[in-house]
């Protein structure tokens, strides 16, 4: 049986964001994908409890709905922060086509998948068994293309040429979900994704018809492009965190406390 890395997934309620922690169980080397600033204390606690050494805190792109936790993890642990060179953001590692993030005997390959933003990348495990697609490809959906120099035609091409060409069995772990999904596969999305099954022209027309609300942290968590006199928005609501991926044998049980102070309705604010 081919060994797999430890894989833990977390859901942050206020932004419907997934964060992923991968580790080599033999060496303890780990990488975290799309950490959220508000949940860094949880990440630090979990790394300590599992005896893991965080090598990289990596982002699939500049996020508009939460502030990344990569800088805080870097300051706390000395790991390297990483993001696409095309994003224009600062990091220890500015990633490009074919770069790898190695952790123990495993590696994540950097595959540029622009369109949602110019700097989007997908992290593909070196055996192509799993891909962390950020906002390029969601389960039965995709990220929006109406801000941060997004381009619907570029996104369609990225998904079809860089993600849908992976093995059909490759597991897709998205950066967001709004409908209770945790994962999919390349084959499932190729056949059933209602947006990405469209032709490029029809996809562009569909994306241009969308009228979505402004991301909650636009201008704070991303390179600024807010309208004049827009109010400053600060993260102030705690998040509800869930462990996911129940099919993975190394997932640890966790039962988050529920609070009646904050509503549990999912926000309708796609990425």
PDB file of C-alpha atoms in Angstrom:
ATOM      1  CA  UNK A   1       0.000   0.000   0.000  1.00  0.00           C
ATOM      2  CA  UNK A   2       1.373   3.404  -0.989  1.00  0.00           C
ATOM      3  CA  UNK A   3       1.750   5.590   2.117  1.00  0.00           C
ATOM      4  CA  UNK A   4      -0.186   8.821   2.322  1.00  0.00           C
ATOM      5  CA  UNK A   5       0.557  11.908   4.378  1.00  0.00           C
ATOM      6  CA  UNK A   6      -1.460  12.720   7.456  1.00  0.00           C
ATOM      7  CA  UNK A   7      -4.246  15.005   6.264  1.00  0.00           C
ATOM      8  CA  UNK A   8      -6.373  17.157   8.546  1.00  0.00           C
ATOM      9  CA  UNK A   9      -8.962  19.617   7.307  1.00  0.00           C
ATOM     10  CA  UNK A  10     -10.672  22.470   9.142  1.00  0.00           C
ATOM     11  CA  UNK A  11     -13.688  24.625   8.320  1.00  0.00           C
ATOM     12  CA  UNK A  12     -13.814  28.265   9.440  1.00  0.00           C
ATOM     13  CA  UNK A  13     -17.437  29.344   9.670  1.00  0.00           C
ATOM     14  CA  UNK A  14     -17.377  33.097   9.102  1.00  0.00           C
ATOM     15  CA  UNK A  15     -15.689  32.801   5.697  1.00  0.00           C
ATOM     16  CA  UNK A  16     -16.667  29.194   4.810  1.00  0.00           C
ATOM     17  CA  UNK A  17     -12.938  28.579   4.366  1.00  0.00           C
ATOM     18  CA  UNK A  18     -11.047  25.293   4.421  1.00  0.00           C
ATOM     19  CA  UNK A  19      -7.547  25.054   5.890  1.00  0.00           C
ATOM     20  CA  UNK A  20      -5.493  21.903   5.391  1.00  0.00           C
ATOM     21  CA  UNK A  21      -2.625  20.452   7.421  1.00  0.00           C
ATOM     22  CA  UNK A  22      -0.483  17.765   5.800  1.00  0.00           C
ATOM     23  CA  UNK A  23       2.363  15.939   7.510  1.00  0.00           C
ATOM     24  CA  UNK A  24       4.764  13.052   7.103  1.00  0.00           C
ATOM     25  CA  UNK A  25       3.966  10.800  10.054  1.00  0.00           C
ATOM     26  CA  UNK A  26       7.476   9.340  10.015  1.00  0.00           C
ATOM     27  CA  UNK A  27       9.464  12.587  10.124  1.00  0.00           C
ATOM     28  CA  UNK A  28       6.929  14.974  11.637  1.00  0.00           C
ATOM     29  CA  UNK A  29       7.480  17.552   8.880  1.00  0.00           C
ATOM     30  CA  UNK A  30       4.294  19.447   8.018  1.00  0.00           C
ATOM     31  CA  UNK A  31       2.807  22.073   5.712  1.00  0.00           C
ATOM     32  CA  UNK A  32      -0.373  24.090   6.210  1.00  0.00           C
ATOM     33  CA  UNK A  33      -2.422  25.392   3.288  1.00  0.00           C
ATOM     34  CA  UNK A  34      -4.513  28.574   3.530  1.00  0.00           C
ATOM     35  CA  UNK A  35      -4.205  29.246   7.273  1.00  0.00           C
ATOM     36  CA  UNK A  36      -6.578  31.832   8.771  1.00  0.00           C
ATOM     37  CA  UNK A  37      -5.261  34.450  11.196  1.00  0.00           C
ATOM     38  CA  UNK A  38      -8.173  33.959  13.611  1.00  0.00           C
ATOM     39  CA  UNK A  39      -7.431  30.236  13.986  1.00  0.00           C
ATOM     40  CA  UNK A  40      -3.644  30.370  14.404  1.00  0.00           C
ATOM     41  CA  UNK A  41      -3.918  29.499  18.143  1.00  0.00           C
ATOM     42  CA  UNK A  42      -5.699  26.284  17.170  1.00  0.00           C
ATOM     43  CA  UNK A  43      -3.024  25.481  14.590  1.00  0.00           C
ATOM     44  CA  UNK A  44      -0.215  26.049  17.092  1.00  0.00           C
ATOM     45  CA  UNK A  45      -1.925  23.852  19.679  1.00  0.00           C
ATOM     46  CA  UNK A  46      -2.498  21.040  17.193  1.00  0.00           C
ATOM     47  CA  UNK A  47       1.069  21.107  15.897  1.00  0.00           C
ATOM     48  CA  UNK A  48       2.339  20.920  19.459  1.00  0.00           C
ATOM     49  CA  UNK A  49      -0.021  18.086  20.427  1.00  0.00           C
ATOM     50  CA  UNK A  50       0.928  15.998  17.387  1.00  0.00           C
ATOM     51  CA  UNK A  51       4.645  16.741  17.689  1.00  0.00           C
ATOM     52  CA  UNK A  52       4.844  18.174  14.172  1.00  0.00           C
ATOM     53  CA  UNK A  53       7.363  20.641  12.765  1.00  0.00           C
ATOM     54  CA  UNK A  54       5.759  23.150  10.426  1.00  0.00           C
ATOM     55  CA  UNK A  55       7.994  23.731   7.405  1.00  0.00           C
ATOM     56  CA  UNK A  56       5.687  25.888   5.268  1.00  0.00           C
ATOM     57  CA  UNK A  57       2.604  28.064   5.679  1.00  0.00           C
ATOM     58  CA  UNK A  58       1.361  28.333   2.102  1.00  0.00           C
ATOM     59  CA  UNK A  59      -1.470  30.226   0.436  1.00  0.00           C
ATOM     60  CA  UNK A  60      -3.232  29.278  -2.774  1.00  0.00           C
ATOM     61  CA  UNK A  61      -3.817  33.023  -3.468  1.00  0.00           C
ATOM     62  CA  UNK A  62      -4.510  36.376  -1.802  1.00  0.00           C
ATOM     63  CA  UNK A  63      -7.824  35.967  -0.003  1.00  0.00           C
ATOM     64  CA  UNK A  64     -10.554  38.602   0.098  1.00  0.00           C
ATOM     65  CA  UNK A  65     -12.688  37.123   2.883  1.00  0.00           C
ATOM     66  CA  UNK A  66     -10.149  36.467   5.628  1.00  0.00           C
ATOM     67  CA  UNK A  67      -6.670  37.519   6.700  1.00  0.00           C
ATOM     68  CA  UNK A  68      -4.033  34.854   6.164  1.00  0.00           C
ATOM     69  CA  UNK A  69      -2.353  33.298   9.182  1.00  0.00           C
ATOM     70  CA  UNK A  70       0.917  32.543   7.391  1.00  0.00           C
ATOM     71  CA  UNK A  71       2.732  35.558   8.839  1.00  0.00           C
ATOM     72  CA  UNK A  72       1.680  34.767  12.401  1.00  0.00           C
ATOM     73  CA  UNK A  73       2.744  31.131  12.015  1.00  0.00           C
ATOM     74  CA  UNK A  74       6.077  32.245  10.584  1.00  0.00           C
ATOM     75  CA  UNK A  75       6.708  34.539  13.551  1.00  0.00           C
ATOM     76  CA  UNK A  76       5.703  31.878  16.063  1.00  0.00           C
ATOM     77  CA  UNK A  77       7.464  28.868  14.563  1.00  0.00           C
ATOM     78  CA  UNK A  78      10.074  30.078  12.087  1.00  0.00           C
ATOM     79  CA  UNK A  79       8.455  28.273   9.154  1.00  0.00           C
ATOM     80  CA  UNK A  80       8.636  29.705   5.648  1.00  0.00           C
ATOM     81  CA  UNK A  81       5.642  31.576   4.252  1.00  0.00           C
ATOM     82  CA  UNK A  82       4.800  30.879   0.617  1.00  0.00           C
ATOM     83  CA  UNK A  83       2.555  32.325  -2.078  1.00  0.00           C
ATOM     84  CA  UNK A  84       2.572  32.649  -5.852  1.00  0.00           C
ATOM     85  CA  UNK A  85       5.012  35.136  -7.332  1.00  0.00           C
ATOM     86  CA  UNK A  86       2.204  36.305  -9.616  1.00  0.00           C
ATOM     87  CA  UNK A  87       0.109  37.381  -6.622  1.00  0.00           C
ATOM     88  CA  UNK A  88       2.397  40.336  -5.949  1.00  0.00           C
ATOM     89  CA  UNK A  89       2.281  39.555  -2.210  1.00  0.00           C
ATOM     90  CA  UNK A  90       5.317  39.315   0.057  1.00  0.00           C
ATOM     91  CA  UNK A  91       6.473  35.936   1.368  1.00  0.00           C
ATOM     92  CA  UNK A  92       9.668  34.013   2.078  1.00  0.00           C
ATOM     93  CA  UNK A  93       8.987  31.851  -0.969  1.00  0.00           C
ATOM     94  CA  UNK A  94       7.378  33.363  -4.062  1.00  0.00           C
ATOM     95  CA  UNK A  95       6.304  30.317  -5.977  1.00  0.00           C
ATOM     96  CA  UNK A  96       6.224  29.588  -9.683  1.00  0.00           C
ATOM     97  CA  UNK A  97       5.482  26.767 -12.104  1.00  0.00           C
ATOM     98  CA  UNK A  98       7.061  23.474 -11.025  1.00  0.00           C
ATOM     99  CA  UNK A  99       8.284  24.603  -7.607  1.00  0.00           C
ATOM    100  CA  UNK A 100       7.844  22.091  -4.790  1.00  0.00           C
ATOM    101  CA  UNK A 101       7.166  22.291  -1.078  1.00  0.00           C
ATOM    102  CA  UNK A 102       8.810  19.215   0.431  1.00  0.00           C
ATOM    103  CA  UNK A 103       7.760  17.831   3.808  1.00  0.00           C
ATOM    104  CA  UNK A 104       9.459  14.595   4.799  1.00  0.00           C
ATOM    105  CA  UNK A 105       9.124  12.055   1.996  1.00  0.00           C
ATOM    106  CA  UNK A 106       6.257  13.974   0.359  1.00  0.00           C
ATOM    107  CA  UNK A 107       6.070  17.080  -1.794  1.00  0.00           C
ATOM    108  CA  UNK A 108       3.421  19.475  -3.059  1.00  0.00           C
ATOM    109  CA  UNK A 109       3.896  20.567  -6.663  1.00  0.00           C
ATOM    110  CA  UNK A 110       2.962  24.141  -7.572  1.00  0.00           C
ATOM    111  CA  UNK A 111       0.574  24.370 -10.536  1.00  0.00           C
ATOM    112  CA  UNK A 112      -0.482  27.907 -11.551  1.00  0.00           C
ATOM    113  CA  UNK A 113      -4.268  28.078 -12.025  1.00  0.00           C
ATOM    114  CA  UNK A 114      -5.036  31.790 -12.562  1.00  0.00           C
ATOM    115  CA  UNK A 115      -8.468  33.197 -13.273  1.00  0.00           C
ATOM    116  CA  UNK A 116     -10.100  33.774  -9.887  1.00  0.00           C
ATOM    117  CA  UNK A 117      -7.051  35.977  -9.350  1.00  0.00           C
ATOM    118  CA  UNK A 118      -3.860  36.159 -11.449  1.00  0.00           C
ATOM    119  CA  UNK A 119      -1.865  34.605  -8.594  1.00  0.00           C
ATOM    120  CA  UNK A 120      -3.935  31.495  -7.901  1.00  0.00           C
ATOM    121  CA  UNK A 121      -2.092  28.188  -7.669  1.00  0.00           C
ATOM    122  CA  UNK A 122      -3.138  24.599  -7.039  1.00  0.00           C
ATOM    123  CA  UNK A 123      -0.959  22.416  -4.816  1.00  0.00           C
ATOM    124  CA  UNK A 124      -0.788  18.848  -6.169  1.00  0.00           C
ATOM    125  CA  UNK A 125       0.666  15.994  -4.109  1.00  0.00           C
ATOM    126  CA  UNK A 126       3.663  14.491  -5.883  1.00  0.00           C
ATOM    127  CA  UNK A 127       1.815  11.258  -6.761  1.00  0.00           C
ATOM    128  CA  UNK A 128      -1.165  13.257  -8.125  1.00  0.00           C
ATOM    129  CA  UNK A 129      -3.533  11.571  -5.662  1.00  0.00           C
ATOM    130  CA  UNK A 130      -4.840  14.854  -4.255  1.00  0.00           C
ATOM    131  CA  UNK A 131      -5.002  18.503  -5.278  1.00  0.00           C
ATOM    132  CA  UNK A 132      -5.687  21.575  -3.154  1.00  0.00           C
ATOM    133  CA  UNK A 133      -7.390  23.898  -5.593  1.00  0.00           C
ATOM    134  CA  UNK A 134      -8.045  27.015  -3.525  1.00  0.00           C
ATOM    135  CA  UNK A 135     -10.767  29.061  -5.235  1.00  0.00           C
ATOM    136  CA  UNK A 136     -10.014  27.915  -8.785  1.00  0.00           C
ATOM    137  CA  UNK A 137     -12.200  24.817  -8.498  1.00  0.00           C
ATOM    138  CA  UNK A 138     -14.829  24.254  -5.816  1.00  0.00           C
ATOM    139  CA  UNK A 139     -17.082  21.235  -5.406  1.00  0.00           C
ATOM    140  CA  UNK A 140     -19.687  21.779  -8.154  1.00  0.00           C
ATOM    141  CA  UNK A 141     -18.594  25.373  -8.542  1.00  0.00           C
ATOM    142  CA  UNK A 142     -15.674  27.773  -8.868  1.00  0.00           C
ATOM    143  CA  UNK A 143     -14.411  31.058  -7.499  1.00  0.00           C
ATOM    144  CA  UNK A 144     -15.752  34.382  -8.711  1.00  0.00           C
ATOM    145  CA  UNK A 145     -13.891  36.398 -11.348  1.00  0.00           C
ATOM    146  CA  UNK A 146     -15.219  39.919 -10.829  1.00  0.00           C
ATOM    147  CA  UNK A 147     -12.428  41.444  -8.712  1.00  0.00           C
ATOM    148  CA  UNK A 148      -8.629  41.396  -8.232  1.00  0.00           C
ATOM    149  CA  UNK A 149      -8.080  41.259 -11.999  1.00  0.00           C
ATOM    150  CA  UNK A 150     -10.019  38.012 -12.268  1.00  0.00           C
ATOM    151  CA  UNK A 151     -10.770  36.621 -15.725  1.00  0.00           C
ATOM    152  CA  UNK A 152     -13.463  34.038 -16.436  1.00  0.00           C
ATOM    153  CA  UNK A 153     -11.905  32.820 -19.689  1.00  0.00           C
ATOM    154  CA  UNK A 154      -8.544  32.350 -17.984  1.00  0.00           C
ATOM    155  CA  UNK A 155     -10.178  30.429 -15.123  1.00  0.00           C
ATOM    156  CA  UNK A 156     -11.988  28.111 -17.543  1.00  0.00           C
ATOM    157  CA  UNK A 157      -8.717  27.388 -19.336  1.00  0.00           C
ATOM    158  CA  UNK A 158      -6.832  26.836 -16.056  1.00  0.00           C
ATOM    159  CA  UNK A 159      -9.331  24.305 -14.752  1.00  0.00           C
ATOM    160  CA  UNK A 160      -9.598  22.398 -18.029  1.00  0.00           C
ATOM    161  CA  UNK A 161      -5.885  22.379 -18.852  1.00  0.00           C
ATOM    162  CA  UNK A 162      -4.262  22.166 -15.405  1.00  0.00           C
ATOM    163  CA  UNK A 163      -6.768  20.424 -13.094  1.00  0.00           C
ATOM    164  CA  UNK A 164      -9.062  18.331 -15.303  1.00  0.00           C
ATOM    165  CA  UNK A 165      -5.960  16.752 -16.880  1.00  0.00           C
ATOM    166  CA  UNK A 166      -5.020  15.176 -13.531  1.00  0.00           C
ATOM    167  CA  UNK A 167      -6.056  11.530 -12.953  1.00  0.00           C
ATOM    168  CA  UNK A 168      -9.824  11.044 -12.608  1.00  0.00           C
ATOM    169  CA  UNK A 169      -9.325   9.589  -9.131  1.00  0.00           C
ATOM    170  CA  UNK A 170      -7.336  12.609  -7.910  1.00  0.00           C
ATOM    171  CA  UNK A 171      -9.129  13.995  -4.858  1.00  0.00           C
ATOM    172  CA  UNK A 172     -10.089  17.657  -4.966  1.00  0.00           C
ATOM    173  CA  UNK A 173      -9.890  19.629  -1.714  1.00  0.00           C
ATOM    174  CA  UNK A 174     -11.346  23.124  -2.289  1.00  0.00           C
ATOM    175  CA  UNK A 175     -10.611  26.392  -0.543  1.00  0.00           C
ATOM    176  CA  UNK A 176     -14.284  27.082   0.235  1.00  0.00           C
ATOM    177  CA  UNK A 177     -17.655  25.429   0.383  1.00  0.00           C
ATOM    178  CA  UNK A 178     -21.167  26.782   0.989  1.00  0.00           C
ATOM    179  CA  UNK A 179     -23.232  23.595   0.700  1.00  0.00           C
ATOM    180  CA  UNK A 180     -21.719  21.046   3.102  1.00  0.00           C
ATOM    181  CA  UNK A 181     -19.260  19.402   0.683  1.00  0.00           C
ATOM    182  CA  UNK A 182     -15.787  18.429   1.890  1.00  0.00           C
ATOM    183  CA  UNK A 183     -14.121  16.951  -1.184  1.00  0.00           C
ATOM    184  CA  UNK A 184     -14.644  15.647  -4.705  1.00  0.00           C
ATOM    185  CA  UNK A 185     -12.573  14.073  -7.467  1.00  0.00           C
ATOM    186  CA  UNK A 186     -11.364  15.260 -10.838  1.00  0.00           C
ATOM    187  CA  UNK A 187     -13.670  12.781 -12.558  1.00  0.00           C
ATOM    188  CA  UNK A 188     -16.732  13.925 -10.614  1.00  0.00           C
ATOM    189  CA  UNK A 189     -16.113  17.598 -11.308  1.00  0.00           C
ATOM    190  CA  UNK A 190     -15.356  17.019 -14.965  1.00  0.00           C
ATOM    191  CA  UNK A 191     -18.704  15.264 -15.385  1.00  0.00           C
ATOM    192  CA  UNK A 192     -20.951  17.116 -12.941  1.00  0.00           C
ATOM    193  CA  UNK A 193     -19.645  20.636 -12.277  1.00  0.00           C
ATOM    194  CA  UNK A 194     -22.471  22.796 -13.688  1.00  0.00           C
ATOM    195  CA  UNK A 195     -20.202  25.747 -14.440  1.00  0.00           C
ATOM    196  CA  UNK A 196     -17.071  24.056 -15.728  1.00  0.00           C
ATOM    197  CA  UNK A 197     -18.968  21.651 -18.004  1.00  0.00           C
ATOM    198  CA  UNK A 198     -19.919  24.691 -20.091  1.00  0.00           C
ATOM    199  CA  UNK A 199     -17.991  25.840 -23.135  1.00  0.00           C
ATOM    200  CA  UNK A 200     -15.587  28.708 -22.557  1.00  0.00           C
ATOM    201  CA  UNK A 201     -17.973  31.233 -24.141  1.00  0.00           C
ATOM    202  CA  UNK A 202     -20.979  30.046 -22.123  1.00  0.00           C
ATOM    203  CA  UNK A 203     -18.895  30.023 -18.934  1.00  0.00           C
ATOM    204  CA  UNK A 204     -17.776  33.612 -19.523  1.00  0.00           C
ATOM    205  CA  UNK A 205     -21.375  34.686 -20.132  1.00  0.00           C
ATOM    206  CA  UNK A 206     -22.520  32.960 -16.942  1.00  0.00           C
ATOM    207  CA  UNK A 207     -19.805  34.536 -14.806  1.00  0.00           C
ATOM    208  CA  UNK A 208     -20.573  37.981 -16.229  1.00  0.00           C
ATOM    209  CA  UNK A 209     -24.225  37.624 -15.176  1.00  0.00           C
ATOM    210  CA  UNK A 210     -23.376  36.944 -11.522  1.00  0.00           C
ATOM    211  CA  UNK A 211     -24.115  39.758  -9.095  1.00  0.00           C
ATOM    212  CA  UNK A 212     -22.259  38.891  -5.909  1.00  0.00           C
ATOM    213  CA  UNK A 213     -21.750  40.959  -2.740  1.00  0.00           C
ATOM    214  CA  UNK A 214     -18.436  42.593  -2.005  1.00  0.00           C
ATOM    215  CA  UNK A 215     -16.007  40.293  -0.114  1.00  0.00           C
ATOM    216  CA  UNK A 216     -16.018  41.159   3.587  1.00  0.00           C
ATOM    217  CA  UNK A 217     -12.286  41.940   3.904  1.00  0.00           C
ATOM    218  CA  UNK A 218     -11.594  43.386   0.472  1.00  0.00           C
ATOM    219  CA  UNK A 219      -8.854  45.994   0.818  1.00  0.00           C
ATOM    220  CA  UNK A 220      -7.598  44.634   4.138  1.00  0.00           C
ATOM    221  CA  UNK A 221      -6.745  41.025   3.354  1.00  0.00           C
ATOM    222  CA  UNK A 222      -5.952  41.688  -0.324  1.00  0.00           C
ATOM    223  CA  UNK A 223      -4.131  44.257  -2.409  1.00  0.00           C
ATOM    224  CA  UNK A 224      -6.476  47.247  -2.088  1.00  0.00           C
ATOM    225  CA  UNK A 225      -9.023  48.105  -4.710  1.00  0.00           C
ATOM    226  CA  UNK A 226     -11.961  49.387  -2.597  1.00  0.00           C
ATOM    227  CA  UNK A 227     -14.232  52.207  -3.740  1.00  0.00           C
ATOM    228  CA  UNK A 228     -13.653  55.640  -2.249  1.00  0.00           C
ATOM    229  CA  UNK A 229     -14.974  56.259   1.254  1.00  0.00           C
ATOM    230  CA  UNK A 230     -15.653  52.569   1.848  1.00  0.00           C
ATOM    231  CA  UNK A 231     -15.867  51.653   5.553  1.00  0.00           C
ATOM    232  CA  UNK A 232     -13.047  49.728   7.165  1.00  0.00           C
ATOM    233  CA  UNK A 233     -14.167  46.202   7.921  1.00  0.00           C
ATOM    234  CA  UNK A 234     -12.503  44.274  10.718  1.00  0.00           C
ATOM    235  CA  UNK A 235     -12.867  40.576  11.577  1.00  0.00           C
ATOM    236  CA  UNK A 236     -14.812  40.469  14.821  1.00  0.00           C
ATOM    237  CA  UNK A 237     -16.895  37.329  14.864  1.00  0.00           C
ATOM    238  CA  UNK A 238     -15.411  34.091  16.200  1.00  0.00           C
ATOM    239  CA  UNK A 239     -15.643  31.135  13.883  1.00  0.00           C
ATOM    240  CA  UNK A 240     -17.068  27.689  14.228  1.00  0.00           C
ATOM    241  CA  UNK A 241     -14.432  25.068  13.415  1.00  0.00           C
ATOM    242  CA  UNK A 242     -15.071  21.521  12.270  1.00  0.00           C
ATOM    243  CA  UNK A 243     -12.758  18.601  11.586  1.00  0.00           C
ATOM    244  CA  UNK A 244     -13.591  17.066   8.199  1.00  0.00           C
ATOM    245  CA  UNK A 245     -12.393  14.238   5.962  1.00  0.00           C
ATOM    246  CA  UNK A 246     -13.861  11.402   8.095  1.00  0.00           C
ATOM    247  CA  UNK A 247     -12.603   8.787   5.655  1.00  0.00           C
ATOM    248  CA  UNK A 248      -9.006   9.483   6.651  1.00  0.00           C
ATOM    249  CA  UNK A 249      -7.804   7.108   9.394  1.00  0.00           C
ATOM    250  CA  UNK A 250      -5.611   9.681  11.148  1.00  0.00           C
ATOM    251  CA  UNK A 251      -8.250  12.340  11.738  1.00  0.00           C
ATOM    252  CA  UNK A 252      -8.582  13.185  15.412  1.00  0.00           C
ATOM    253  CA  UNK A 253     -12.033  13.677  16.961  1.00  0.00           C
ATOM    254  CA  UNK A 254     -12.941  17.161  18.060  1.00  0.00           C
ATOM    255  CA  UNK A 255     -16.245  18.526  19.309  1.00  0.00           C
ATOM    256  CA  UNK A 256     -16.375  22.316  19.071  1.00  0.00           C
ATOM    257  CA  UNK A 257     -18.536  24.148  21.589  1.00  0.00           C
ATOM    258  CA  UNK A 258     -21.603  25.821  20.159  1.00  0.00           C
ATOM    259  CA  UNK A 259     -22.470  29.372  21.066  1.00  0.00           C
ATOM    260  CA  UNK A 260     -25.958  30.858  21.019  1.00  0.00           C
ATOM    261  CA  UNK A 261     -24.490  34.347  20.826  1.00  0.00           C
ATOM    262  CA  UNK A 262     -23.685  34.115  17.135  1.00  0.00           C
ATOM    263  CA  UNK A 263     -26.001  32.870  14.387  1.00  0.00           C
ATOM    264  CA  UNK A 264     -25.064  29.613  12.695  1.00  0.00           C
ATOM    265  CA  UNK A 265     -26.458  30.576   9.297  1.00  0.00           C
ATOM    266  CA  UNK A 266     -23.867  30.311   6.530  1.00  0.00           C
ATOM    267  CA  UNK A 267     -23.037  33.632   4.885  1.00  0.00           C
ATOM    268  CA  UNK A 268     -23.945  33.863   1.224  1.00  0.00           C
ATOM    269  CA  UNK A 269     -20.688  35.475   0.117  1.00  0.00           C
ATOM    270  CA  UNK A 270     -18.907  33.215  -2.382  1.00  0.00           C
ATOM    271  CA  UNK A 271     -15.161  33.680  -2.904  1.00  0.00           C
TER     272      UNK A 271
END
